[in-house]
C-alpha cells in the first residue's frame, strides 16, 4: 500500500489546503491521473497518482489544511491491473482538469522519478523540521458537499469559490480559454450581479491567475479562527494576528482594497514573526465539534513575498555560502543549437538555457558532493538529480518547479520539460511532478540580461548554479584575440558540505559538457 | 498564400496580439511601437520563442533564428512581416 502526501513547493512552504478530491475510495487510478487539487500560498497543485491501483482511503478531507508530507490518501494495488497502460484512460469518464502537452513526454521524463520518489517532495524528517515537528489535525467535517463530477468548464478551485459565493457555476459564461470560468468571472458576478461581459480587467486577470487572489473576499477563511474578522486580510496577516491574539478589525489595511497585511500589524507582532527558523505561529485552534472550514492559504503577492523573505533570510543566516565563477566558451554549443534549430519548426527549437541546464544536471551527477541535502549536521547525497529551476513570475516573486531526473534528459527533452514547467508555473497551476524535492537548483538570469548571477541556496540543498547571458565577447583563441559567445557560469555552495575545490570541479565539468554539445543535443 | 502580410495595420495587430499574456492589457496598450520588446516586457528566451511561434503561425511564414534581431520592436516586427521576400 502506498500513500499520496501533501506536496511542497520548496522549503518555505509548510502547509497546503486540500481543495478537492477527484476520486473516491474504491475507484481505480492510473499513473498520471490527477487525483486531488491542493491550494498553497504560492500556487495550486494538481496531485497526480504515481501508481496504478485502487484508492483505498482518503485521510484528509476537503477543506483541511495540513503540513507538507502529511499522507492524503492511500492506494492499494489493483488485482489484475498489470498491463494497463499508464493513463490510457481516465477513471469515471472524468477528464483531467487540464491536460497539458507534457503528457507526451511524461513517460520518458517524469514517471521514472515517481517510481522511487513518489509525490512526497521532502524526506519525512525534512518536512517535520520545516513544520516544527508539529502535527496539525485536519478539522472534522471539512467536506464541502461538492458534487464529485467536474468538467473543463472550471477548475475545482473556481468551483469552490463559486459555491462559496452561492453562484451556480454551470450558468456562468467563462471568459477564459474555451469558455472556461476563471476567478475574475466569479468576482464579477459577485460584485456586479448578472453581467457576463468580459471586461479588460477579466482579460488581465485571465493572463495572471495568480494575481487575482487578493481580490477574493476571504470570509470563509476565518471561520476556523477564534476571532472572526470578515474583512480582507492576507493569510499571513491572519496567522500572525491569531498567534498574537489581535483583532484584525481594528487594524487599518494597506493592501489592495484595504486588505490587512502583515506589515499593518503592530510592530512587535511583525517582529515576532518566526520566519528565519521556518517555524510558524500555532495554527488556529479548532473548537471540537465546530463545523469549520480550514483557513485557505491565499496567493496574495504580499504573502508570497513574505515566504520568499523567510526562505532567503533563513538561508543567509544559516548557510555559509562560498561563491565561484567561470567563463565558459559557448562557441561549439551555440553552433550546435544553430544547426539543430535551422532544421526545426519554431515549436521544436531549443534555447541555450535548456542546454545549460542539461550541462548543470550532468555536472551534478558527476560531482555528488553538491547534489543533495544538509540535514542533521551532515551532508546526505541524493541518488538522483532533480534540478529546481527558478522561474520569475510576471506579477513579481519567484517559483521553483523541479525538473526530475534532469541528468538523463537530452536537450530536446529538457526544452520540452522546461517549457511545460514554465507554462504551468506562470499559470499558477503546478502538477505534483513539479514539486518533487529538488536536489540542486539553477537560475538563468542571463535570459533577462544579467551577466552573472550568484544565487542564494535553497535550504536544505547545498548548491545553486547561476547562468548569465550568452554574449559575444573577446577572448583568446589559439594565441589570438577572437570574438566568441561566452557565458558566465557561477556556483554558490554550502561550505559546510563542500569546499571550493569541489565547486571548481563542478564548474569544470559543466564547461566540459558544453564543449561536447552533440552529446547533450544529438 | 502570399509572402508578407497585406497591410502594416494587420501586421501591427498580429504583433500586439502575439504579445498577449506577457503583460497586462493596459501595459500592452501603452507599449510604444519603437520600444524594445524584450527588455520592456522582460521576456525570457522561452517567452520570446512563444512570441515568434505566434508570429509565424499568424503570418504563415517561416521565421528563422537569423530573423530574431529584426523582431526587436513592434515597428521592426511589422516591417519584417509586411515585406515580401
Short mmCIF file of N, CA, C and O in Angstrom, two decimals, chain A residues 362-456:
data_model
loop_
_atom_site.label_atom_id
_atom_site.label_comp_id
_atom_site.label_asym_id
_atom_site.label_seq_id
_atom_site.Cartn_x
_atom_site.Cartn_y
_atom_site.Cartn_z
N UNK A 362 24.17 17.20 -15.54
CA UNK A 362 25.19 16.16 -15.69
C UNK A 362 26.38 16.42 -14.78
O UNK A 362 26.98 15.49 -14.23
N UNK A 363 26.71 17.70 -14.60
CA UNK A 363 27.79 18.03 -13.66
C UNK A 363 27.40 17.66 -12.23
O UNK A 363 28.24 17.20 -11.46
N UNK A 364 26.13 17.82 -11.90
CA UNK A 364 25.67 17.46 -10.55
C UNK A 364 25.79 15.96 -10.33
O UNK A 364 26.11 15.51 -9.23
N UNK A 365 25.54 15.19 -11.39
CA UNK A 365 25.69 13.73 -11.26
C UNK A 365 27.16 13.38 -11.08
O UNK A 365 27.51 12.51 -10.28
N UNK A 366 28.04 14.10 -11.78
CA UNK A 366 29.47 13.79 -11.72
C UNK A 366 30.11 14.26 -10.42
O UNK A 366 31.14 13.72 -10.01
N UNK A 367 29.51 15.27 -9.79
CA UNK A 367 30.08 15.79 -8.53
C UNK A 367 29.00 15.67 -7.44
O UNK A 367 28.34 16.64 -7.09
N UNK A 368 28.82 14.47 -6.91
CA UNK A 368 27.69 14.22 -5.99
C UNK A 368 27.78 15.01 -4.70
O UNK A 368 26.79 15.13 -3.99
N UNK A 369 28.96 15.56 -4.40
CA UNK A 369 29.09 16.34 -3.16
C UNK A 369 28.22 17.59 -3.17
O UNK A 369 28.01 18.23 -2.13
N UNK A 370 27.74 17.98 -4.36
CA UNK A 370 26.93 19.19 -4.45
C UNK A 370 25.46 18.87 -4.70
O UNK A 370 24.64 19.79 -4.82
N UNK A 371 25.15 17.58 -4.81
CA UNK A 371 23.80 17.16 -5.16
C UNK A 371 23.16 16.44 -3.98
O UNK A 371 23.38 15.24 -3.79
N UNK A 372 22.42 17.16 -3.16
CA UNK A 372 21.81 16.53 -2.00
C UNK A 372 21.43 17.56 -0.97
O UNK A 372 21.14 18.71 -1.31
N UNK A 373 21.45 17.14 0.30
CA UNK A 373 20.89 17.98 1.36
C UNK A 373 21.80 18.03 2.58
O UNK A 373 22.45 17.05 2.91
N UNK A 374 21.79 19.17 3.25
CA UNK A 374 22.45 19.28 4.55
C UNK A 374 21.37 19.12 5.60
O UNK A 374 20.51 19.99 5.78
N UNK A 375 21.41 17.97 6.28
CA UNK A 375 20.38 17.67 7.26
C UNK A 375 21.03 17.09 8.51
O UNK A 375 21.95 16.27 8.41
N UNK A 376 20.55 17.50 9.66
CA UNK A 376 21.06 16.98 10.92
C UNK A 376 22.58 17.05 10.97
O UNK A 376 23.27 16.09 11.32
N UNK A 377 23.11 18.20 10.58
CA UNK A 377 24.55 18.46 10.69
C UNK A 377 25.41 17.54 9.84
O UNK A 377 26.58 17.32 10.16
N UNK A 378 24.83 16.99 8.80
CA UNK A 378 25.68 16.23 7.88
C UNK A 378 25.11 16.29 6.46
O UNK A 378 23.92 16.54 6.27
N UNK A 379 25.99 16.06 5.50
CA UNK A 379 25.57 16.08 4.11
C UNK A 379 25.02 14.72 3.72
O UNK A 379 25.64 13.68 3.98
N UNK A 380 23.87 14.73 3.08
CA UNK A 380 23.27 13.49 2.58
C UNK A 380 23.13 13.58 1.07
O UNK A 380 22.27 14.30 0.57
N UNK A 381 23.99 12.89 0.35
CA UNK A 381 23.90 12.95 -1.11
C UNK A 381 22.58 12.35 -1.59
O UNK A 381 22.03 11.45 -0.94
N UNK A 382 22.06 12.86 -2.70
CA UNK A 382 20.83 12.33 -3.26
C UNK A 382 21.17 11.35 -4.37
O UNK A 382 22.14 11.55 -5.10
N UNK A 383 20.39 10.28 -4.50
CA UNK A 383 20.68 9.26 -5.51
C UNK A 383 20.38 9.74 -6.93
O UNK A 383 20.96 9.24 -7.89
N UNK A 384 19.48 10.71 -7.07
CA UNK A 384 19.10 11.18 -8.40
C UNK A 384 19.33 12.69 -8.48
O UNK A 384 19.52 13.34 -7.47
N UNK A 385 19.29 13.18 -9.71
CA UNK A 385 19.47 14.61 -9.90
C UNK A 385 18.14 15.22 -10.31
O UNK A 385 17.63 14.98 -11.41
N UNK A 386 17.54 15.99 -9.40
CA UNK A 386 16.32 16.72 -9.70
C UNK A 386 16.65 18.21 -9.61
O UNK A 386 17.00 18.70 -8.53
N UNK A 387 16.56 18.88 -10.74
CA UNK A 387 17.01 20.28 -10.77
C UNK A 387 15.83 21.23 -10.54
O UNK A 387 14.85 21.20 -11.29
N UNK A 388 15.95 22.05 -9.51
CA UNK A 388 14.97 23.12 -9.30
C UNK A 388 15.31 24.26 -10.24
O UNK A 388 16.47 24.62 -10.40
N UNK A 389 14.30 24.78 -10.91
CA UNK A 389 14.54 25.83 -11.90
C UNK A 389 13.82 27.10 -11.44
O UNK A 389 12.60 27.11 -11.30
N UNK A 390 14.58 28.14 -11.19
CA UNK A 390 13.96 29.38 -10.70
C UNK A 390 13.21 30.05 -11.84
O UNK A 390 13.78 30.32 -12.90
N UNK A 391 11.91 30.29 -11.62
CA UNK A 391 11.09 30.96 -12.63
C UNK A 391 10.59 32.26 -12.03
O UNK A 391 10.00 32.28 -10.96
N UNK A 392 10.85 33.37 -12.71
CA UNK A 392 10.35 34.64 -12.19
C UNK A 392 8.93 34.83 -12.69
O UNK A 392 8.62 34.57 -13.85
N UNK A 393 8.07 35.27 -11.81
CA UNK A 393 6.66 35.45 -12.15
C UNK A 393 6.43 36.88 -12.61
O UNK A 393 7.08 37.80 -12.14
N UNK A 394 5.51 37.05 -13.54
CA UNK A 394 5.28 38.38 -14.10
C UNK A 394 4.76 39.35 -13.06
O UNK A 394 5.04 40.54 -13.11
N UNK A 395 3.98 38.84 -12.11
CA UNK A 395 3.43 39.74 -11.10
C UNK A 395 4.41 39.95 -9.96
O UNK A 395 4.09 40.55 -8.95
N UNK A 396 5.63 39.46 -10.13
CA UNK A 396 6.64 39.58 -9.08
C UNK A 396 6.77 38.28 -8.32
O UNK A 396 5.85 37.48 -8.27
N UNK A 397 7.95 38.07 -7.73
CA UNK A 397 8.17 36.85 -6.98
C UNK A 397 8.72 35.74 -7.88
O UNK A 397 8.86 35.91 -9.09
N UNK A 398 9.06 34.65 -7.25
CA UNK A 398 9.62 33.51 -7.98
C UNK A 398 8.94 32.23 -7.52
O UNK A 398 8.40 32.16 -6.42
N UNK A 399 8.98 31.23 -8.38
CA UNK A 399 8.60 29.87 -8.02
C UNK A 399 9.67 28.96 -8.59
O UNK A 399 10.30 29.29 -9.60
N UNK A 400 9.86 27.82 -7.96
CA UNK A 400 10.93 26.93 -8.38
C UNK A 400 10.40 25.53 -8.66
O UNK A 400 10.46 24.67 -7.80
N UNK A 401 9.85 25.30 -9.86
CA UNK A 401 9.42 23.94 -10.20
C UNK A 401 10.64 23.04 -10.42
O UNK A 401 11.75 23.53 -10.66
N UNK A 402 10.41 21.75 -10.31
CA UNK A 402 11.52 20.79 -10.41
C UNK A 402 11.49 20.04 -11.73
O UNK A 402 10.42 19.64 -12.20
N UNK A 403 12.66 19.88 -12.33
CA UNK A 403 12.81 19.01 -13.50
C UNK A 403 13.41 17.71 -12.98
O UNK A 403 14.58 17.66 -12.62
N UNK A 404 12.59 16.66 -12.94
CA UNK A 404 13.04 15.40 -12.36
C UNK A 404 14.02 14.67 -13.27
O UNK A 404 13.91 14.75 -14.49
N UNK A 405 14.97 13.97 -12.66
CA UNK A 405 15.96 13.17 -13.40
C UNK A 405 16.53 13.95 -14.57
O UNK A 405 16.67 13.45 -15.68
N UNK A 406 16.88 15.17 -14.27
CA UNK A 406 17.33 16.09 -15.31
C UNK A 406 18.63 15.64 -15.97
O UNK A 406 18.90 15.99 -17.12
N UNK A 407 19.42 14.84 -15.25
CA UNK A 407 20.71 14.43 -15.82
C UNK A 407 20.54 13.41 -16.94
O UNK A 407 21.48 13.12 -17.66
N UNK A 408 19.34 12.86 -17.08
CA UNK A 408 19.12 11.88 -18.16
C UNK A 408 18.43 12.49 -19.37
O UNK A 408 18.16 11.78 -20.34
N UNK A 409 18.09 13.77 -19.30
CA UNK A 409 17.34 14.37 -20.39
C UNK A 409 18.26 14.89 -21.49
O UNK A 409 19.27 15.51 -21.22
N UNK A 410 17.86 14.64 -22.73
CA UNK A 410 18.54 15.28 -23.85
C UNK A 410 18.10 16.73 -23.88
O UNK A 410 17.15 17.13 -23.20
N UNK A 411 18.79 17.53 -24.67
CA UNK A 411 18.42 18.94 -24.75
C UNK A 411 16.98 19.10 -25.24
O UNK A 411 16.26 19.97 -24.77
N UNK A 412 16.58 18.24 -26.15
CA UNK A 412 15.21 18.31 -26.67
C UNK A 412 14.20 18.03 -25.57
O UNK A 412 13.22 18.77 -25.39
N UNK A 413 14.45 16.96 -24.80
CA UNK A 413 13.53 16.61 -23.71
C UNK A 413 13.56 17.69 -22.63
O UNK A 413 12.53 18.03 -22.04
N UNK A 414 14.75 18.23 -22.38
CA UNK A 414 14.87 19.28 -21.37
C UNK A 414 14.06 20.50 -21.79
O UNK A 414 13.35 21.10 -20.99
N UNK A 415 14.19 20.85 -23.07
CA UNK A 415 13.47 22.02 -23.57
C UNK A 415 11.97 21.85 -23.37
O UNK A 415 11.28 22.77 -22.92
N UNK A 416 11.47 20.67 -23.70
CA UNK A 416 10.04 20.40 -23.54
C UNK A 416 9.64 20.49 -22.07
O UNK A 416 8.63 21.10 -21.71
N UNK A 417 10.47 19.88 -21.22
CA UNK A 417 10.17 19.88 -19.78
C UNK A 417 10.18 21.30 -19.24
O UNK A 417 9.31 21.68 -18.44
N UNK A 418 11.14 22.09 -19.69
CA UNK A 418 11.25 23.47 -19.20
C UNK A 418 10.05 24.30 -19.67
O UNK A 418 9.44 25.02 -18.88
N UNK A 419 9.72 24.16 -20.94
CA UNK A 419 8.58 24.94 -21.46
C UNK A 419 7.30 24.61 -20.71
O UNK A 419 6.54 25.49 -20.33
N UNK A 420 7.07 23.32 -20.51
CA UNK A 420 5.85 22.90 -19.83
C UNK A 420 5.83 23.40 -18.38
O UNK A 420 4.82 23.90 -17.90
N UNK A 421 6.97 23.24 -17.71
CA UNK A 421 7.02 23.63 -16.30
C UNK A 421 6.86 25.15 -16.16
O UNK A 421 6.16 25.62 -15.26
N UNK A 422 7.47 25.90 -17.06
CA UNK A 422 7.35 27.36 -17.00
C UNK A 422 5.90 27.77 -17.25
O UNK A 422 5.36 28.64 -16.56
N UNK A 423 5.27 27.12 -18.23
CA UNK A 423 3.88 27.47 -18.54
C UNK A 423 2.98 27.19 -17.34
O UNK A 423 2.15 28.03 -16.96
N UNK A 424 3.15 26.02 -16.73
CA UNK A 424 2.32 25.71 -15.56
C UNK A 424 2.60 26.67 -14.41
O UNK A 424 1.69 27.11 -13.71
N UNK A 425 3.88 26.98 -14.23
CA UNK A 425 4.27 27.85 -13.12
C UNK A 425 3.66 29.24 -13.29
O UNK A 425 3.10 29.81 -12.35
N UNK A 426 3.77 29.77 -14.50
CA UNK A 426 3.27 31.13 -14.71
C UNK A 426 1.75 31.16 -14.68
O UNK A 426 1.16 32.21 -14.42
N UNK A 427 1.12 30.02 -14.92
CA UNK A 427 -0.34 29.96 -14.83
C UNK A 427 -0.79 29.73 -13.39
O UNK A 427 -1.97 29.74 -13.10
N UNK A 428 0.17 29.48 -12.50
CA UNK A 428 -0.17 29.25 -11.10
C UNK A 428 -0.83 27.91 -10.86
O UNK A 428 -1.54 27.73 -9.89
N UNK A 429 -0.63 26.97 -11.77
CA UNK A 429 -1.23 25.64 -11.62
C UNK A 429 -0.17 24.58 -11.88
O UNK A 429 0.04 24.17 -13.02
N UNK A 430 0.46 24.12 -10.83
CA UNK A 430 1.51 23.13 -10.98
C UNK A 430 0.96 21.72 -10.88
O UNK A 430 -0.14 21.51 -10.38
N UNK A 431 1.73 20.77 -11.38
CA UNK A 431 1.44 19.35 -11.15
C UNK A 431 2.36 18.88 -10.03
O UNK A 431 3.43 19.45 -9.82
N UNK A 432 1.96 17.80 -9.38
CA UNK A 432 2.81 17.35 -8.26
C UNK A 432 4.21 16.96 -8.75
O UNK A 432 5.17 17.05 -8.00
N UNK A 433 4.34 16.58 -10.02
CA UNK A 433 5.67 16.25 -10.53
C UNK A 433 6.60 17.47 -10.47
O UNK A 433 7.81 17.34 -10.39
N UNK A 434 6.00 18.67 -10.53
CA UNK A 434 6.81 19.89 -10.45
C UNK A 434 7.32 20.14 -9.03
O UNK A 434 8.16 21.00 -8.82
N UNK A 435 6.76 19.40 -8.08
CA UNK A 435 7.08 19.70 -6.70
C UNK A 435 7.94 18.62 -6.05
O UNK A 435 8.11 18.62 -4.84
N UNK A 436 8.46 17.71 -6.86
CA UNK A 436 9.44 16.75 -6.34
C UNK A 436 10.58 17.56 -5.72
O UNK A 436 10.99 18.59 -6.25
N UNK A 437 11.06 17.12 -4.56
CA UNK A 437 12.13 17.86 -3.89
C UNK A 437 13.37 17.94 -4.78
O UNK A 437 13.94 16.93 -5.16
N UNK A 438 13.77 19.17 -5.13
CA UNK A 438 14.95 19.36 -5.94
C UNK A 438 16.20 19.02 -5.14
O UNK A 438 16.23 19.19 -3.92
N UNK A 439 17.23 18.53 -5.84
CA UNK A 439 18.48 18.18 -5.17
C UNK A 439 19.55 19.23 -5.41
O UNK A 439 20.57 19.27 -4.74
N UNK A 440 19.32 20.08 -6.40
CA UNK A 440 20.21 21.21 -6.70
C UNK A 440 19.36 22.19 -7.49
O UNK A 440 18.36 21.79 -8.10
N UNK A 441 19.71 23.47 -7.46
CA UNK A 441 18.87 24.47 -8.13
C UNK A 441 19.69 25.24 -9.16
O UNK A 441 20.91 25.36 -9.04
N UNK A 442 19.01 25.72 -10.19
CA UNK A 442 19.67 26.52 -11.22
C UNK A 442 18.86 27.78 -11.49
O UNK A 442 17.63 27.75 -11.43
N UNK A 443 19.54 28.86 -11.77
CA UNK A 443 18.86 30.10 -12.10
C UNK A 443 19.52 30.71 -13.33
O UNK A 443 20.74 30.68 -13.46
N UNK A 444 18.71 31.16 -14.28
CA UNK A 444 19.24 31.66 -15.56
C UNK A 444 18.84 33.11 -15.77
O UNK A 444 18.05 33.42 -16.63
N UNK A 445 19.41 33.98 -14.99
CA UNK A 445 19.04 35.40 -15.14
C UNK A 445 19.63 36.02 -16.39
O UNK A 445 19.28 37.13 -16.76
N UNK A 446 20.54 35.29 -17.04
CA UNK A 446 21.07 35.78 -18.30
C UNK A 446 19.97 36.01 -19.32
O UNK A 446 20.05 36.89 -20.16
N UNK A 447 18.92 35.22 -19.20
CA UNK A 447 17.77 35.35 -20.08
C UNK A 447 17.19 36.75 -20.01
O UNK A 447 16.58 37.23 -20.95
N UNK A 448 17.33 37.37 -18.86
CA UNK A 448 16.78 38.71 -18.68
C UNK A 448 17.90 39.75 -18.69
O UNK A 448 17.70 40.88 -18.25
N UNK A 449 19.08 39.35 -19.15
CA UNK A 449 20.11 40.34 -19.42
C UNK A 449 21.27 40.44 -18.45
O UNK A 449 22.23 41.16 -18.72
N UNK A 450 21.21 39.73 -17.31
CA UNK A 450 22.32 39.84 -16.35
C UNK A 450 23.55 39.09 -16.86
O UNK A 450 23.43 38.04 -17.48
N UNK A 451 24.74 39.64 -16.59
CA UNK A 451 25.99 38.98 -17.00
C UNK A 451 26.26 37.75 -16.13
O UNK A 451 26.79 36.75 -16.60
N UNK A 452 25.95 37.88 -14.87
CA UNK A 452 26.21 36.77 -13.96
C UNK A 452 25.24 36.85 -12.80
O UNK A 452 24.77 37.94 -12.46
N UNK A 453 24.94 35.71 -12.20
CA UNK A 453 24.06 35.69 -11.04
C UNK A 453 24.62 34.72 -10.00
O UNK A 453 24.99 33.60 -10.33
N UNK A 454 24.74 35.21 -8.76
CA UNK A 454 25.17 34.35 -7.66
C UNK A 454 23.96 34.11 -6.78
O UNK A 454 23.49 35.02 -6.10
N UNK A 455 23.43 32.90 -6.82
CA UNK A 455 22.16 32.63 -6.17
C UNK A 455 22.26 32.40 -4.68
O UNK A 455 23.35 32.21 -4.13
N UNK A 456 21.12 32.43 -4.03
CA UNK A 456 21.01 32.08 -2.60
C UNK A 456 20.54 30.63 -2.53
O UNK A 456 19.56 30.26 -3.17
#
